[in-house]
CSV table of C-alpha atoms in Angstrom, one decimal:
chain,number,residue,atom,x,y,z
G,1,MET,CA,1.7,22.2,-25.5
G,2,MET,CA,1.6,19.8,-28.5
G,3,TYR,CA,3.0,17.1,-26.2
G,4,ARG,CA,0.1,17.6,-23.8
G,5,ILE,CA,-2.5,17.4,-26.6
G,6,ASN,CA,-1.0,14.1,-27.9
G,7,LEU,CA,-0.9,12.7,-24.3
G,8,PHE,CA,-4.6,13.7,-23.9
G,9,ARG,CA,-5.5,12.0,-27.2
G,10,ASN,CA,-3.7,8.8,-26.3
G,11,ILE,CA,-5.3,8.6,-22.9
G,12,LEU,CA,-8.7,9.3,-24.5
G,13,LEU,CA,-8.0,6.5,-27.1
G,14,LEU,CA,-7.0,4.1,-24.4
G,15,GLY,CA,-10.0,4.9,-22.3
G,16,LEU,CA,-12.3,4.4,-25.3
G,17,THR,CA,-10.8,1.1,-26.1
G,18,LEU,CA,-11.2,-0.1,-22.5
G,19,VAL,CA,-14.8,1.0,-22.4
G,20,PHE,CA,-15.5,-1.0,-25.6
G,21,PHE,CA,-13.8,-4.1,-24.3
G,22,HIS,CA,-15.6,-3.8,-21.0
G,23,ALA,CA,-19.0,-3.2,-22.7
G,24,CYS,CA,-18.7,-6.3,-24.8
G,25,GLY,CA,-17.1,-8.6,-22.3
G,26,ASN,CA,-18.7,-12.0,-21.6
G,27,ASP,CA,-21.6,-11.5,-19.1
G,28,ASP,CA,-21.4,-15.2,-18.1
G,29,ASP,CA,-18.3,-14.6,-16.1
G,30,THR,CA,-19.7,-11.8,-14.0
G,31,ASN,CA,-21.8,-14.0,-11.9
G,32,SER,CA,-19.3,-16.7,-11.1
G,33,LEU,CA,-18.5,-17.1,-7.5
G,34,ARG,CA,-15.2,-18.7,-6.5
G,35,TYR,CA,-14.5,-20.7,-3.4
G,36,LYS,CA,-12.6,-18.5,-1.0
G,37,ASN,CA,-12.2,-20.4,2.3
G,38,SER,CA,-13.9,-22.3,5.0
G,39,LYS,CA,-14.0,-21.9,8.8
G,40,TYR,CA,-15.6,-23.7,11.7
G,41,ILE,CA,-18.2,-21.7,13.3
G,42,LYS,CA,-18.8,-24.4,15.8
G,43,PHE,CA,-16.4,-27.1,17.0
G,44,GLU,CA,-17.6,-28.8,20.2
G,45,VAL,CA,-15.8,-31.7,21.8
G,46,TYR,CA,-17.6,-33.8,24.4
G,47,ALA,CA,-16.0,-36.4,26.6
G,48,GLY,CA,-17.6,-39.2,28.6
G,49,SER,CA,-17.9,-39.1,32.3
G,50,ASP,CA,-19.9,-40.7,35.1
G,51,ASN,CA,-22.5,-38.0,34.5
G,52,GLY,CA,-22.6,-38.4,30.7
G,53,GLY,CA,-20.9,-36.3,28.0
G,54,VAL,CA,-19.5,-33.0,29.1
G,55,LEU,CA,-18.2,-30.2,26.9
G,56,ILE,CA,-14.4,-30.0,27.2
G,57,ASN,CA,-11.9,-27.5,26.1
G,58,LYS,CA,-9.5,-29.7,24.2
G,59,LYS,CA,-7.7,-29.1,20.9
G,60,VAL,CA,-8.2,-32.0,18.5
G,61,ASP,CA,-6.9,-32.6,15.0
G,62,SER,CA,-9.8,-31.6,12.8
G,63,VAL,CA,-8.2,-33.1,9.7
G,64,ARG,CA,-7.8,-36.5,11.4
G,65,TYR,CA,-11.4,-36.5,12.5
G,66,PHE,CA,-13.2,-35.0,9.5
G,67,ASN,CA,-11.1,-35.1,6.4
G,68,ALA,CA,-12.5,-38.4,5.2
G,69,VAL,CA,-16.0,-37.2,5.2
G,70,MET,CA,-15.8,-33.4,4.6
G,71,GLU,CA,-16.7,-32.1,1.2
G,72,SER,CA,-13.8,-30.5,-0.6
G,73,PHE,CA,-14.4,-27.2,-2.4
G,74,THR,CA,-10.9,-26.8,-3.9
G,75,ASN,CA,-11.3,-25.0,-7.3
G,76,ALA,CA,-15.1,-25.1,-6.9
G,77,MET,CA,-17.3,-22.4,-8.4
G,78,ILE,CA,-20.9,-21.4,-8.1
G,79,SER,CA,-22.9,-19.4,-10.6
G,80,PHE,CA,-26.6,-18.7,-11.3
G,81,ASP,CA,-28.5,-19.0,-14.5
G,82,ALA,CA,-32.1,-17.9,-14.3
G,83,ASN,CA,-33.7,-20.3,-11.8
G,84,ARG,CA,-30.8,-22.8,-11.6
G,85,ILE,CA,-27.6,-22.9,-9.5
G,86,LEU,CA,-24.5,-24.1,-11.4
G,87,VAL,CA,-21.9,-25.8,-9.3
G,88,GLY,CA,-18.6,-26.6,-11.0
G,89,GLN,CA,-15.3,-28.2,-10.2
G,90,VAL,CA,-12.7,-28.8,-12.9
G,91,SER,CA,-14.9,-30.1,-15.9
G,92,ILE,CA,-17.8,-31.3,-13.7
G,93,SER,CA,-20.7,-28.9,-13.6
G,94,GLU,CA,-24.0,-29.6,-12.1
G,95,SER,CA,-27.2,-27.7,-12.5
G,96,SER,CA,-30.1,-27.7,-10.1
G,97,PRO,CA,-33.2,-25.6,-9.3
G,98,TYR,CA,-32.6,-23.2,-6.4
G,99,LYS,CA,-34.2,-20.4,-4.5
G,100,PHE,CA,-33.2,-17.8,-1.9
G,101,GLU,CA,-35.8,-17.4,0.8
G,102,ASN,CA,-35.3,-14.8,3.5
G,103,GLY,CA,-31.6,-14.8,2.6
G,104,LEU,CA,-31.3,-18.6,3.0
G,105,LEU,CA,-30.2,-20.8,0.0
G,106,TYR,CA,-32.3,-23.8,-0.9
G,107,ILE,CA,-31.5,-26.3,-3.6
G,108,TYR,CA,-34.1,-28.7,-5.0
G,109,ASN,CA,-33.1,-32.3,-4.4
G,110,ASP,CA,-35.3,-35.4,-4.7
G,111,GLY,CA,-38.6,-33.4,-4.5
G,112,LEU,CA,-37.5,-31.3,-1.5
G,113,TRP,CA,-36.1,-27.9,-1.0
G,114,GLN,CA,-32.9,-28.7,0.9
G,115,TYR,CA,-31.2,-26.0,3.0
G,116,PHE,CA,-27.6,-25.3,1.9
G,117,GLY,CA,-26.6,-22.0,3.6
G,118,TYR,CA,-27.3,-18.3,3.0
G,119,GLY,CA,-26.4,-15.4,0.8
G,120,ASN,CA,-27.4,-14.1,-2.5
G,121,THR,CA,-26.3,-14.4,-6.2
G,122,GLY,CA,-23.3,-12.2,-5.4
G,123,ASN,CA,-21.9,-14.2,-2.5
G,124,VAL,CA,-22.9,-17.6,-1.0
G,125,THR,CA,-22.0,-19.3,2.3
G,126,VAL,CA,-22.5,-23.0,2.3
G,127,ARG,CA,-23.2,-24.4,5.8
G,128,GLN,CA,-22.5,-28.1,6.6
G,129,ASN,CA,-22.7,-30.0,9.8
G,130,TYR,CA,-20.4,-33.0,10.6
G,131,VAL,CA,-20.2,-35.5,13.5
G,132,ALA,CA,-17.4,-37.8,14.6
G,133,TYR,CA,-17.3,-40.1,17.7
G,134,LYS,CA,-15.3,-42.8,19.4
G,135,GLN,CA,-16.8,-45.3,21.6
G,136,ASN,CA,-14.6,-46.0,24.6
G,137,GLY,CA,-11.5,-44.9,22.7
G,138,GLY,CA,-12.2,-47.2,19.7
G,139,ALA,CA,-11.9,-46.3,16.0
G,140,ILE,CA,-13.2,-42.9,14.8
G,141,GLN,CA,-16.6,-43.0,13.2
G,142,ARG,CA,-17.9,-40.1,11.3
G,143,PHE,CA,-20.9,-38.9,9.3
G,144,ARG,CA,-22.4,-35.9,7.6
G,145,GLY,CA,-25.0,-34.1,9.6
G,146,PRO,CA,-28.3,-33.0,8.1
G,147,SER,CA,-28.5,-29.8,6.0
G,148,GLN,CA,-29.8,-27.3,8.5
G,149,GLU,CA,-28.8,-24.0,9.9
G,150,SER,CA,-28.0,-25.2,13.4
G,151,TYR,CA,-27.3,-28.7,14.6
G,152,THR,CA,-27.1,-29.4,18.3
G,153,VAL,CA,-25.1,-32.1,20.1
G,154,GLU,CA,-28.4,-33.6,21.3
G,155,GLU,CA,-29.5,-34.1,17.7
G,156,ALA,CA,-26.1,-35.5,16.8
G,157,ALA,CA,-26.0,-38.0,19.7
G,158,ILE,CA,-29.3,-39.6,18.6
G,159,ASN,CA,-27.5,-40.8,15.5
G,160,THR,CA,-24.6,-42.4,17.5
G,161,PRO,CA,-24.6,-45.5,19.7
G,162,PHE,CA,-24.7,-43.1,22.7
G,163,LYS,CA,-28.2,-42.1,21.7
G,164,GLU,CA,-28.0,-39.1,24.1
G,165,LEU,CA,-25.3,-37.3,26.0
G,166,SER,CA,-26.1,-39.2,29.2
G,167,GLY,CA,-25.2,-42.3,27.2
G,168,MET,CA,-21.5,-41.3,27.2
G,169,GLU,CA,-20.6,-43.0,30.4
G,170,LYS,CA,-17.0,-44.1,29.7
G,171,LYS,CA,-14.2,-41.6,30.1
G,172,ALA,CA,-12.8,-42.5,26.6
G,173,ASP,CA,-16.1,-41.8,24.9
G,174,THR,CA,-15.8,-38.9,22.5
G,175,LEU,CA,-18.3,-37.0,20.5
G,176,ILE,CA,-17.4,-34.0,18.2
G,177,VAL,CA,-20.0,-31.9,16.5
G,178,CYS,CA,-18.9,-29.2,14.1
G,179,THR,CA,-20.5,-26.7,11.7
G,180,ARG,CA,-18.4,-25.4,8.8
G,181,ASP,CA,-19.1,-22.4,6.7
G,182,SER,CA,-17.6,-22.2,3.2
G,183,TYR,CA,-17.5,-18.9,1.5
G,184,PHE,CA,-17.9,-18.3,-2.3
G,185,LYS,CA,-17.5,-14.8,-3.7
N,1,MET,CA,-5.6,12.6,-40.8
N,2,LYS,CA,-3.3,9.5,-40.3
N,3,LYS,CA,-4.3,9.4,-36.7
N,4,ILE,CA,-8.0,9.5,-37.5
N,5,VAL,CA,-7.5,6.6,-39.9
N,6,CYS,CA,-5.6,4.7,-37.2
N,7,LEU,CA,-8.4,5.4,-34.7
N,8,VAL,CA,-11.1,4.1,-37.1
N,9,VAL,CA,-9.1,1.0,-37.9
N,10,LEU,CA,-8.5,0.3,-34.2
N,11,LEU,CA,-12.2,0.7,-33.3
N,12,CYS,CA,-13.2,-1.6,-36.2
N,13,LEU,CA,-10.8,-4.2,-34.9
N,14,VAL,CA,-12.2,-3.8,-31.4
N,15,PHE,CA,-15.8,-4.3,-32.6
N,16,THR,CA,-14.8,-7.3,-34.7
N,17,ALA,CA,-12.9,-8.9,-32.0
N,18,CYS,CA,-15.6,-8.7,-29.4
N,19,SER,CA,-18.7,-9.0,-31.4
N,20,SER,CA,-20.7,-12.1,-30.2
N,21,ASP,CA,-21.1,-15.1,-32.5
N,22,SER,CA,-24.4,-15.2,-34.1
N,23,GLU,CA,-27.0,-17.6,-32.9
N,24,GLU,CA,-26.6,-19.7,-36.0
N,25,ASP,CA,-22.9,-20.3,-35.2
N,26,TYR,CA,-23.5,-21.4,-31.6
N,27,ILE,CA,-22.8,-25.0,-30.9
N,28,TYR,CA,-25.0,-26.7,-28.3
N,29,LYS,CA,-23.1,-29.2,-26.2
N,30,VAL,CA,-23.7,-30.9,-22.9
N,31,ARG,CA,-22.4,-28.4,-20.4
N,32,TYR,CA,-24.3,-29.3,-17.2
N,33,ARG,CA,-25.7,-32.4,-15.5
N,34,ASP,CA,-28.8,-32.3,-13.4
N,35,LEU,CA,-28.6,-34.7,-10.5
N,36,SER,CA,-31.4,-33.2,-8.5
N,37,SER,CA,-33.5,-36.3,-8.8
N,38,LEU,CA,-30.9,-38.4,-6.8
N,39,ALA,CA,-32.9,-40.3,-4.2
N,40,ILE,CA,-31.4,-42.3,-1.4
N,41,TYR,CA,-33.6,-44.5,0.9
N,42,ALA,CA,-32.4,-46.5,3.8
N,43,GLY,CA,-34.2,-49.1,5.8
N,44,GLU,CA,-35.4,-48.7,9.4
N,45,ALA,CA,-37.8,-50.7,11.5
N,46,ALA,CA,-40.3,-47.8,11.4
N,47,GLY,CA,-40.1,-47.7,7.6
N,48,PRO,CA,-37.9,-46.3,4.9
N,49,VAL,CA,-36.0,-43.1,5.5
N,50,ASN,CA,-35.3,-40.6,2.8
N,51,VAL,CA,-31.6,-39.8,3.4
N,52,GLN,CA,-30.6,-36.2,2.5
N,53,TYR,CA,-26.8,-35.7,2.3
N,54,ASN,CA,-25.4,-32.3,2.8
N,55,ASN,CA,-23.1,-32.5,-0.2
N,56,LEU,CA,-23.4,-29.5,-2.5
N,57,LYS,CA,-21.9,-31.5,-5.3
N,58,ARG,CA,-24.1,-34.5,-6.0
N,59,THR,CA,-21.6,-36.0,-8.5
N,60,GLU,CA,-19.6,-37.4,-5.6
N,61,LEU,CA,-22.7,-39.2,-4.3
N,62,ALA,CA,-23.6,-40.5,-7.7
N,63,ARG,CA,-20.1,-41.9,-8.2
N,64,HIS,CA,-20.2,-43.5,-4.7
N,65,TYR,CA,-23.5,-45.3,-5.2
N,66,PHE,CA,-23.4,-46.0,-9.0
N,67,ALA,CA,-19.6,-46.6,-9.1
N,68,GLY,CA,-18.3,-46.5,-12.7
N,69,LEU,CA,-21.7,-46.6,-14.2
N,70,TYR,CA,-22.3,-43.0,-13.6
N,71,ASN,CA,-20.2,-41.2,-16.2
N,72,HIS,CA,-20.6,-37.4,-16.1
N,73,LEU,CA,-18.8,-37.2,-19.5
N,74,LEU,CA,-21.2,-39.6,-21.1
N,75,HIS,CA,-22.7,-37.3,-23.8
N,76,ASP,CA,-19.8,-34.8,-24.0
N,77,SER,CA,-19.1,-35.8,-27.6
N,78,LEU,CA,-22.5,-34.8,-28.9
N,79,SER,CA,-22.9,-31.4,-30.6
N,80,ILE,CA,-25.8,-29.7,-32.2
N,81,GLN,CA,-25.7,-26.6,-34.4
N,82,PHE,CA,-28.7,-24.8,-35.9
N,83,ASN,CA,-28.6,-23.1,-39.2
N,84,GLY,CA,-31.9,-21.9,-40.5
N,85,ASP,CA,-34.0,-25.0,-41.1
N,86,LEU,CA,-31.0,-27.3,-40.9
N,87,ILE,CA,-29.0,-28.8,-38.0
N,88,THR,CA,-25.5,-30.1,-37.9
N,89,TYR,CA,-25.6,-33.0,-35.5
N,90,GLN,CA,-22.4,-34.8,-34.5
N,91,TYR,CA,-22.4,-38.0,-32.5
N,92,PRO,CA,-20.2,-41.0,-31.8
N,93,GLU,CA,-20.8,-44.3,-33.5
N,94,SER,CA,-18.7,-47.4,-33.4
N,95,ARG,CA,-15.6,-45.6,-32.1
N,96,SER,CA,-15.9,-43.0,-34.8
N,97,ARG,CA,-17.6,-39.7,-35.0
N,98,ARG,CA,-20.5,-39.2,-37.4
N,99,LYS,CA,-21.8,-35.9,-38.7
N,100,ILE,CA,-25.1,-35.2,-40.3
N,101,VAL,CA,-26.4,-32.0,-41.8
N,102,SER,CA,-30.1,-32.2,-42.4
N,103,LYS,CA,-33.5,-30.8,-41.8
N,104,TYR,CA,-34.8,-31.3,-38.3
N,105,ALA,CA,-38.1,-31.7,-36.4
N,106,TYR,CA,-39.4,-31.7,-32.9
N,107,ARG,CA,-41.7,-34.6,-32.2
N,108,ASN,CA,-42.9,-36.0,-28.8
N,109,ASP,CA,-40.7,-33.6,-26.8
N,110,SER,CA,-37.6,-34.7,-28.7
N,111,LEU,CA,-35.4,-33.2,-31.4
N,112,PHE,CA,-34.7,-35.4,-34.5
N,113,ALA,CA,-32.5,-35.0,-37.5
N,114,ILE,CA,-34.3,-36.0,-40.7
N,115,LYS,CA,-32.1,-38.2,-42.8
N,116,THR,CA,-32.2,-38.2,-46.6
N,117,ASP,CA,-34.2,-41.4,-46.6
N,118,GLY,CA,-36.9,-39.7,-44.4
N,119,THR,CA,-36.1,-41.6,-41.2
N,120,TYR,CA,-35.8,-39.7,-38.0
N,121,LEU,CA,-32.5,-39.8,-36.1
N,122,PHE,CA,-32.9,-38.9,-32.4
N,123,ALA,CA,-30.7,-36.1,-31.2
N,124,ALA,CA,-31.9,-34.9,-27.9
N,125,MET,CA,-35.0,-34.6,-25.6
N,126,GLY,CA,-36.6,-31.1,-25.5
N,127,ASN,CA,-39.0,-29.0,-27.5
N,128,ASN,CA,-36.8,-26.1,-28.3
N,129,ARG,CA,-33.1,-25.4,-28.6
N,130,ASP,CA,-32.9,-23.9,-25.1
N,131,SER,CA,-34.3,-27.0,-23.4
N,132,LEU,CA,-32.3,-29.8,-24.9
N,133,TYR,CA,-31.1,-32.7,-22.8
N,134,ARG,CA,-30.2,-36.4,-22.8
N,135,ARG,CA,-31.4,-38.7,-20.1
N,136,LEU,CA,-30.0,-41.7,-18.2
N,137,SER,CA,-31.6,-43.4,-15.2
N,138,LEU,CA,-29.5,-45.4,-12.7
N,139,VAL,CA,-30.8,-47.6,-9.9
N,140,MET,CA,-28.6,-49.3,-7.2
N,141,TYR,CA,-30.4,-52.1,-5.4
N,142,PRO,CA,-29.8,-55.5,-3.9
N,143,TYR,CA,-29.9,-58.2,-6.5
N,144,VAL,CA,-30.9,-61.7,-5.5
N,145,VAL,CA,-27.9,-63.9,-6.2
N,146,ALA,CA,-29.3,-67.0,-4.3
N,147,PRO,CA,-32.0,-67.4,-1.7
N,148,ASP,CA,-31.3,-64.9,1.1
N,149,VAL,CA,-28.0,-63.9,-0.7
N,150,TYR,CA,-28.0,-60.4,-2.1
N,151,ARG,CA,-25.4,-58.3,-4.0
N,152,ASP,CA,-25.8,-54.6,-4.7
N,153,THR,CA,-26.0,-54.0,-8.4
N,154,VAL,CA,-26.7,-51.0,-10.7
N,155,VAL,CA,-29.0,-51.0,-13.7
N,156,ILE,CA,-29.1,-48.2,-16.2
N,157,SER,CA,-31.7,-47.2,-18.7
N,158,ASP,CA,-32.6,-44.3,-21.0
N,159,GLN,CA,-36.2,-44.5,-19.6
N,160,PRO,CA,-36.8,-42.5,-16.4
N,161,PHE,CA,-37.1,-44.6,-13.2
N,162,ASP,CA,-40.3,-44.2,-11.2
N,163,TYR,CA,-40.0,-46.1,-8.0
N,164,LYS,CA,-43.8,-46.3,-7.6
N,165,LYS,CA,-44.2,-48.2,-10.9
N,166,ASP,CA,-40.9,-49.6,-11.7
N,167,MET,CA,-39.4,-51.0,-8.5
N,168,ALA,CA,-41.0,-54.4,-8.6
N,169,SER,CA,-39.9,-54.9,-12.2
N,170,LEU,CA,-36.2,-54.5,-11.5
N,171,PRO,CA,-34.4,-57.7,-12.4
N,172,LEU,CA,-34.2,-60.1,-9.4
N,173,THR,CA,-34.9,-57.3,-6.9
N,174,LYS,CA,-35.0,-57.8,-3.2
N,175,TYR,CA,-37.5,-55.0,-2.9
N,176,THR,CA,-40.9,-54.7,-4.7
N,177,SER,CA,-41.7,-51.5,-2.9
N,178,LEU,CA,-40.1,-49.0,-0.6
N,179,ASP,CA,-41.9,-50.6,2.4
N,180,ASP,CA,-39.6,-53.6,2.0
N,181,LEU,CA,-36.8,-51.5,3.3
N,182,LYS,CA,-37.0,-52.5,7.0
N,183,ALA,CA,-33.6,-53.4,8.2
N,184,ASP,CA,-30.4,-51.5,8.8
N,185,GLY,CA,-28.3,-51.8,5.7
N,186,ASP,CA,-31.3,-51.9,3.3
N,187,THR,CA,-30.7,-49.3,0.7
N,188,ILE,CA,-32.0,-48.3,-2.7
N,189,VAL,CA,-30.6,-45.3,-4.7
N,190,TRP,CA,-31.8,-44.0,-8.0
N,191,CYS,CA,-31.3,-40.9,-10.2
N,192,ASN,CA,-32.7,-39.8,-13.5
N,193,VAL,CA,-29.7,-37.8,-14.7
N,194,LYS,CA,-30.3,-35.1,-17.2
N,195,TYR,CA,-27.4,-34.1,-19.4
N,196,LEU,CA,-28.3,-30.5,-20.3
N,197,PHE,CA,-27.2,-28.9,-23.5
N,198,GLN,CA,-26.4,-25.2,-23.6
């Protein structure tokens, strides 16, 4: 009986201690979102033909095409402080005005609210579009697409020498458009 | 009885260990950089285009365009501590670190330490302890090396850059206004970086 009372007291003591530690923990850490992973939600490969670019089902090495231009989020963190989003990686932390509007995340850059993805202060998905192309089998060219929710191959083609899908007339012409979602939680 | 004493001691330790530092002990340091004013314009026949990169981290863009002149650690050695009507301000000077404990004042949107001789020593921009920052503007533009020969250069200043007023006064600039960006390859980039204390 005595053993049970002591056990109960010890558990109570431990519980109280944990409650106190939890209550006075650093609130700043509770809102930090860590980078979890990224995945392609769209990866379209177009090849040239007599009739212009056509969507093909071909596996390509995404690292080879996009690694040079794709933003790395390794060890990246996001947190929110009043009306500012804090983006950090190692010792580099940036602070910018932000807003969520209908679940979409906008960050204020150069006088404009720029789209960056969606979510809320508890989890954020950063959406980015990228384009790579080869003219007649030449060197890979690549660029970052605009910050928008969806980005079509027609929009991408305008910013390449092909100008439009019908401009991909050579069989070795290649155009790849991808959309990557990166998750922070 | 012994157990009650132990309990009280333990609780005191817990409270002591996790009590937050008082506001007077808090040291304000540069903890964030605000690069939201980074502007990139490229030339096109139809007129200049405002280029919006999809990078979440603007630091990479600043490093790319301003090369080594953008230093995100620039003001990391500054520290400000408030204690009643005094501040302790630490700053680098000639490879050493100076420390001044003095009265302070806000004047023209800036915080100053008041030295014993009555002169004001600038510490940071801002009009209260929660809005303190340091500022640095950087502009990358083509510098005229010789007639029709240009080389991209970067100028820095502690005054904010306003392209509407200041573009024409950049040293040996190819552009006097944004409308001069007409060809592929024409580029001007600027940023009024704020180093935010917290």
